[in-house]
Amino acid sequence: MVTEREKITMLHGAGGAVMHNFVKEHIVKSFGGLALSAEVPLEAMDDAAVIGDIVFKSDSHAVKPLFFPGGDIGRLSISGTVNDISALGAEPYALASGFVLEEGLSLDDLDRILESMRQTLIEADVGIVTGDTKVVEKGSLGGCVMNVSGIGKRSAALENNLQTVKKYRSSFSARWTLDSNLVVGDKIILSGTIGDHGLAVLSAQRGLNFGSNIVSDVKPLNKVIQRVMCEVGGVVTMKDPTRGGLADALNEFAEKSKVGVLLYEDRIPIRKDVVVACEMLGLDPLEIGNEGKMLFGVVPQKADEALAFLTQIREGKDAQIIGEVTDSFRGVAMQTVVGGKRIIARPIGDPVPRIC
Ligand code: MG
């Protein structure tokens, strides 16, 4: 008899510990070690892979509903792949789109999605060069599922950035901004407020009205990232806190860099209405997925300059230095506003289903 433990559940796709173990024990177990030439292979489980000088990423989106305050599945799918490629320091330059459409999806809705993708591509200055379309019978797909894959390349901005890191850390030899690059003393910058995307999708799913205008932050961040690396530099790692939120992303950093990350609760940018909505629903904003935010690990000598740069541009106006890397513990801990310390564990899964 097949037990519930042996079936796929929503948690297997929800970011967090259950998904990480599932990916490790099934996907990586099946495919890991096959691409011997990959500089950053599948088993590194970073934001994207590196083969030669090419960064390669594939990402599927099954957000429900297709349209939500501040965005839609089209904008989400372009931004997701662009941001993951950018997190390694690469400049995205060609994408592929695979559509799985559900019988009954209105052509009007599809055209709205395609137009939104087009606008996002123009914003990110990237093109779709190949793709595929399939249709399945009416079921529970929710209209459509979308895959966007893409490649990115090295840029002058990345080279400049790495040179700047080396100025302050002579032992630094990484060619990309990997999760494993943090060392003690590095500062962690978050580019803006957390929780907005998950709550915006949740409000659309459940017909909830939080009495405010919480909208998704979904956006491509490649331009901002290239500018930070070119005009400031000193960025050792980046990660977009998507499924599993800030808690999951920071635990990835800590685990792969074998360090501790100390967060300061009073510096984490979060909208008041998001705090109130989270309290009402019993959600932890640290575990909610975001789609237009980036975490930067920066050498301490460049942290203030990187923050000043971010706060004067639209995409980073609420940025903060939210923490630093320490060797006094392993994992992630938060200095709370009341003066205590709280361990921030990797969440089991994103508390809001199908937000991406
Ligand atoms: Mg990512």
XYZ file of C-alpha atoms and ligand atoms in Angstrom:
357
model
C 0.000 0.000 0.000
C 1.258 3.481 -0.820
C 1.226 5.693 2.281
C 0.644 9.459 2.278
C 4.371 9.851 2.937
C 5.067 8.333 -0.455
C 2.950 10.768 -2.449
C 3.702 14.264 -3.646
C 2.079 16.932 -1.467
C 1.902 20.720 -1.831
C 4.838 20.982 0.609
C 7.152 19.323 -1.935
C 6.956 22.520 -3.988
C 6.775 25.099 -1.208
C 10.400 26.170 -0.723
C 11.594 25.257 2.775
C 12.963 22.081 4.302
C 10.533 19.537 2.807
C 11.214 20.744 -0.745
C 14.990 20.930 -0.211
C 15.093 17.339 1.029
C 12.822 16.197 -1.792
C 15.003 17.873 -4.443
C 18.174 16.448 -2.863
C 16.872 12.908 -2.414
C 15.107 12.563 -5.749
C 16.114 15.149 -8.369
C 19.770 15.640 -7.450
C 20.113 11.908 -6.744
C 18.931 11.182 -10.282
C 20.862 13.848 -12.178
C 23.683 15.007 -9.886
C 27.219 14.292 -11.060
C 26.268 13.817 -14.717
C 27.459 17.246 -15.902
C 31.107 16.924 -14.920
C 32.080 20.139 -16.701
C 29.676 22.363 -14.753
C 31.511 24.904 -12.575
C 28.351 25.317 -10.490
C 26.495 22.007 -10.952
C 22.986 20.862 -10.100
C 24.098 19.514 -6.725
C 25.292 22.985 -5.640
C 21.558 23.889 -5.634
C 22.398 27.564 -6.196
C 20.028 30.024 -7.910
C 21.279 28.838 -11.316
C 24.002 26.623 -12.817
C 27.286 27.668 -14.435
C 28.679 25.855 -17.484
C 31.809 27.488 -18.860
C 31.046 31.202 -18.889
C 27.299 30.683 -19.251
C 24.781 30.832 -16.404
C 21.779 28.594 -17.088
C 18.441 28.530 -15.285
C 14.987 26.959 -15.631
C 11.983 27.954 -13.561
C 8.296 26.997 -13.715
C 5.422 29.052 -12.418
C 2.022 27.804 -11.295
C 0.718 30.848 -9.422
C -2.977 30.812 -8.607
C -4.817 32.934 -9.607
C -3.108 33.989 -12.864
C -3.705 37.678 -12.084
C -3.108 39.221 -8.669
C -2.589 42.741 -7.276
C 0.636 44.079 -8.756
C 1.307 41.317 -11.285
C 0.428 38.135 -13.131
C 1.976 34.804 -14.099
C 3.628 36.340 -17.171
C 5.539 39.062 -15.328
C 6.354 36.552 -12.598
C 7.840 33.950 -14.942
C 10.127 36.434 -16.709
C 11.211 38.115 -13.456
C 11.838 34.794 -11.677
C 14.313 33.517 -14.252
C 15.944 36.910 -14.873
C 16.477 37.392 -11.122
C 17.913 33.921 -10.551
C 20.421 34.371 -13.389
C 21.268 37.824 -12.022
C 21.825 36.450 -8.506
C 24.987 34.734 -9.738
C 26.236 38.039 -11.127
C 25.442 37.209 -14.748
C 23.668 39.382 -17.276
C 20.615 37.527 -18.664
C 20.420 37.728 -22.463
C 18.206 35.007 -23.920
C 15.144 33.194 -22.592
C 12.913 30.298 -23.637
C 9.249 29.990 -22.697
C 7.242 26.781 -22.349
C 3.480 27.119 -21.908
C 1.175 24.410 -20.624
C -2.294 25.799 -21.258
C -5.476 24.412 -19.815
C -8.427 23.799 -22.082
C -10.905 26.605 -21.451
C -8.363 29.375 -20.726
C -9.713 32.522 -22.387
C -7.681 33.934 -25.253
C -8.196 37.384 -23.719
C -6.459 36.230 -20.531
C -3.648 34.618 -22.509
C -3.130 37.802 -24.515
C -3.022 39.843 -21.294
C -0.354 37.477 -19.951
C 1.656 37.665 -23.180
C 1.494 41.469 -23.199
C 2.654 41.543 -19.584
C 5.572 39.256 -20.476
C 6.427 41.520 -23.410
C 6.500 44.606 -21.179
C 8.653 42.813 -18.591
C 11.067 41.656 -21.311
C 11.402 45.259 -22.531
C 11.958 46.444 -18.941
C 14.667 43.804 -18.426
C 16.047 44.266 -21.961
C 16.006 40.506 -22.628
C 14.375 38.481 -25.420
C 12.562 35.167 -25.742
C 14.241 33.227 -28.542
C 12.554 29.830 -28.449
C 9.676 28.045 -26.758
C 6.907 25.521 -26.791
C 3.144 25.343 -26.232
C 1.087 22.398 -25.004
C -2.602 22.130 -24.077
C -4.053 19.786 -21.440
C -7.662 18.868 -20.592
C -9.579 20.972 -18.109
C -8.559 20.072 -14.551
C -6.968 21.883 -11.658
C -4.148 23.640 -13.491
C -5.787 27.003 -12.836
C -5.511 28.173 -16.452
C -1.866 27.679 -17.300
C 1.565 26.701 -16.052
C 4.568 28.442 -17.476
C 8.225 27.580 -17.709
C 10.866 30.147 -18.523
C 14.463 29.055 -18.960
C 17.336 31.323 -19.785
C 21.022 31.959 -20.103
C 23.201 34.747 -18.819
C 26.778 35.787 -19.485
C 29.640 37.474 -17.696
C 29.609 41.256 -17.838
C 32.036 44.112 -17.266
C 29.999 44.946 -14.169
C 30.655 41.494 -12.708
C 34.402 41.745 -13.436
C 34.533 45.164 -11.786
C 32.588 43.847 -8.824
C 34.904 40.888 -8.260
C 37.996 43.120 -8.589
C 36.576 45.361 -5.864
C 35.951 42.356 -3.600
C 39.572 41.229 -4.092
C 40.831 44.661 -3.049
C 39.448 44.006 0.418
C 39.708 40.210 0.531
C 42.873 38.983 -1.159
C 41.936 35.328 -0.701
C 38.749 35.747 -2.752
C 38.847 33.594 -5.879
C 35.190 33.001 -6.806
C 34.171 33.864 -10.389
C 30.495 34.278 -9.556
C 28.451 35.616 -6.641
C 27.720 32.225 -5.082
C 25.792 31.325 -1.912
C 29.019 29.884 -0.471
C 31.061 33.125 -0.707
C 30.260 34.764 2.642
C 32.913 35.201 5.338
C 32.812 36.646 8.859
C 32.292 40.401 8.832
C 30.350 40.600 5.549
C 27.168 42.680 5.736
C 23.765 41.544 4.508
C 21.680 44.102 2.619
C 18.014 43.542 1.751
C 16.789 45.646 -1.186
C 13.281 46.379 0.158
C 10.193 45.344 2.105
C 9.282 41.685 2.641
C 5.968 39.807 2.486
C 4.225 41.974 -0.121
C 4.082 39.356 -2.892
C 2.823 36.420 -0.812
C 0.108 38.501 0.823
C -0.989 40.050 -2.493
C -1.443 36.582 -4.021
C -3.121 35.293 -0.861
C -5.591 38.187 -0.961
C -6.448 37.276 -4.575
C -6.733 33.543 -3.746
C -9.037 33.998 -0.788
C -10.825 37.202 -1.756
C -9.339 38.829 1.345
C -9.153 42.562 1.697
C -6.543 43.731 4.176
C -7.996 47.240 4.102
C -4.875 48.486 2.402
C -3.128 48.261 -0.919
C -0.633 45.483 -0.542
C 0.578 44.700 -4.053
C 3.129 42.225 -5.322
C 6.700 43.450 -5.708
C 7.285 41.237 -8.777
C 9.902 42.819 -11.022
C 13.112 42.068 -12.920
C 16.159 43.220 -10.948
C 18.933 42.597 -13.488
C 19.480 46.291 -14.299
C 19.747 47.274 -10.632
C 22.146 44.421 -9.921
C 24.416 45.250 -12.841
C 24.486 48.876 -11.655
C 25.334 47.971 -8.053
C 28.198 45.746 -9.256
C 29.444 48.339 -11.744
C 29.020 51.559 -9.766
C 29.775 50.271 -6.250
C 31.176 46.712 -6.295
C 32.144 44.549 -3.342
C 29.155 42.208 -3.662
C 30.236 38.661 -2.741
C 26.857 36.945 -3.023
C 23.223 37.554 -3.921
C 19.967 35.649 -3.531
C 16.325 36.484 -4.173
C 14.236 35.553 -1.113
C 11.409 33.824 -3.025
C 9.599 30.709 -1.748
C 10.430 30.157 1.912
C 11.161 33.879 2.251
C 14.022 35.577 4.026
C 14.302 32.719 6.551
C 14.974 30.126 3.858
C 17.335 32.301 1.785
C 19.500 33.270 4.781
C 19.699 29.652 5.937
C 20.966 28.753 2.449
C 23.685 31.392 2.803
C 24.634 30.212 6.294
C 24.666 26.527 5.387
C 26.659 26.860 2.161
C 29.118 29.443 3.508
C 29.424 27.532 6.823
C 28.890 30.689 8.883
C 26.337 32.320 11.151
C 24.087 35.173 10.048
C 22.935 37.609 12.702
C 19.837 39.608 11.763
C 18.592 42.805 13.380
C 14.806 42.695 13.673
C 14.447 46.468 13.851
C 16.212 46.905 10.517
C 14.138 44.480 8.440
C 12.027 46.628 6.099
C 8.385 45.613 6.276
C 5.196 47.556 5.629
C 2.932 48.179 8.638
C -0.098 46.729 6.820
C 1.918 43.578 6.036
C 2.774 43.206 9.747
C -0.885 43.606 10.685
C -2.105 41.156 7.997
C 0.530 38.593 9.062
C -0.511 38.876 12.708
C -4.160 38.461 11.721
C -3.419 35.311 9.677
C -0.786 33.843 11.987
C 1.928 34.094 9.311
C 5.614 34.848 9.846
C 6.663 37.531 7.342
C 10.207 36.110 7.368
C 8.841 32.940 5.719
C 6.703 34.567 3.029
C 7.941 34.593 -0.573
C 9.003 37.757 -2.416
C 9.514 38.242 -6.163
C 11.148 41.654 -6.508
C 13.720 41.723 -3.720
C 17.387 40.772 -3.534
C 19.692 39.934 -0.662
C 23.254 41.174 -1.119
C 26.228 39.916 0.855
C 28.764 42.756 0.704
C 32.300 43.225 2.019
C 32.020 45.454 5.122
C 34.070 48.278 3.551
C 31.500 48.692 0.762
C 28.255 48.083 2.664
C 27.354 51.714 3.434
C 28.099 52.788 -0.127
C 26.018 49.932 -1.572
C 23.143 50.848 0.740
C 23.356 54.548 -0.189
C 23.334 53.617 -3.880
C 20.303 51.346 -3.521
C 18.230 53.776 -1.493
C 18.473 56.465 -4.171
C 16.897 54.242 -6.841
C 13.247 53.161 -7.042
C 13.831 49.395 -6.714
C 15.930 49.860 -3.580
C 14.390 52.851 -1.834
C 13.535 50.819 1.306
C 16.835 48.906 1.398
C 18.533 48.268 4.736
C 21.620 46.582 6.110
C 19.708 43.870 7.962
C 22.510 41.798 9.380
C 26.057 40.558 9.330
C 28.050 37.374 9.112
C 29.488 36.007 12.356
C 31.441 33.010 13.622
C 29.870 33.030 17.083
C 27.218 30.488 15.966
C 26.123 28.543 12.873
C 22.802 29.133 11.128
C 20.608 32.217 11.407
C 19.634 34.142 14.541
C 17.784 37.401 15.012
C 18.468 40.091 17.568
C 14.895 40.995 18.531
C 13.568 44.470 19.285
C 13.173 43.482 22.936
C 16.856 42.591 23.192
C 16.692 38.794 22.979
C 17.983 36.428 20.311
C 15.708 34.133 18.323
C 16.854 31.268 16.109
C 15.500 31.592 12.566
C 15.135 28.054 11.283
C 14.604 27.040 7.691
C 10.797 26.939 7.324
C 9.073 23.619 6.546
C 7.534 25.293 3.491
C 6.072 28.570 2.308
C 2.928 29.138 4.400
C 1.010 30.439 1.365
C 0.531 27.824 -1.400
C 0.969 28.504 -5.130
C 2.346 32.027 -4.914
C 4.790 31.459 -7.774
Mg 16.561 32.349 -6.415
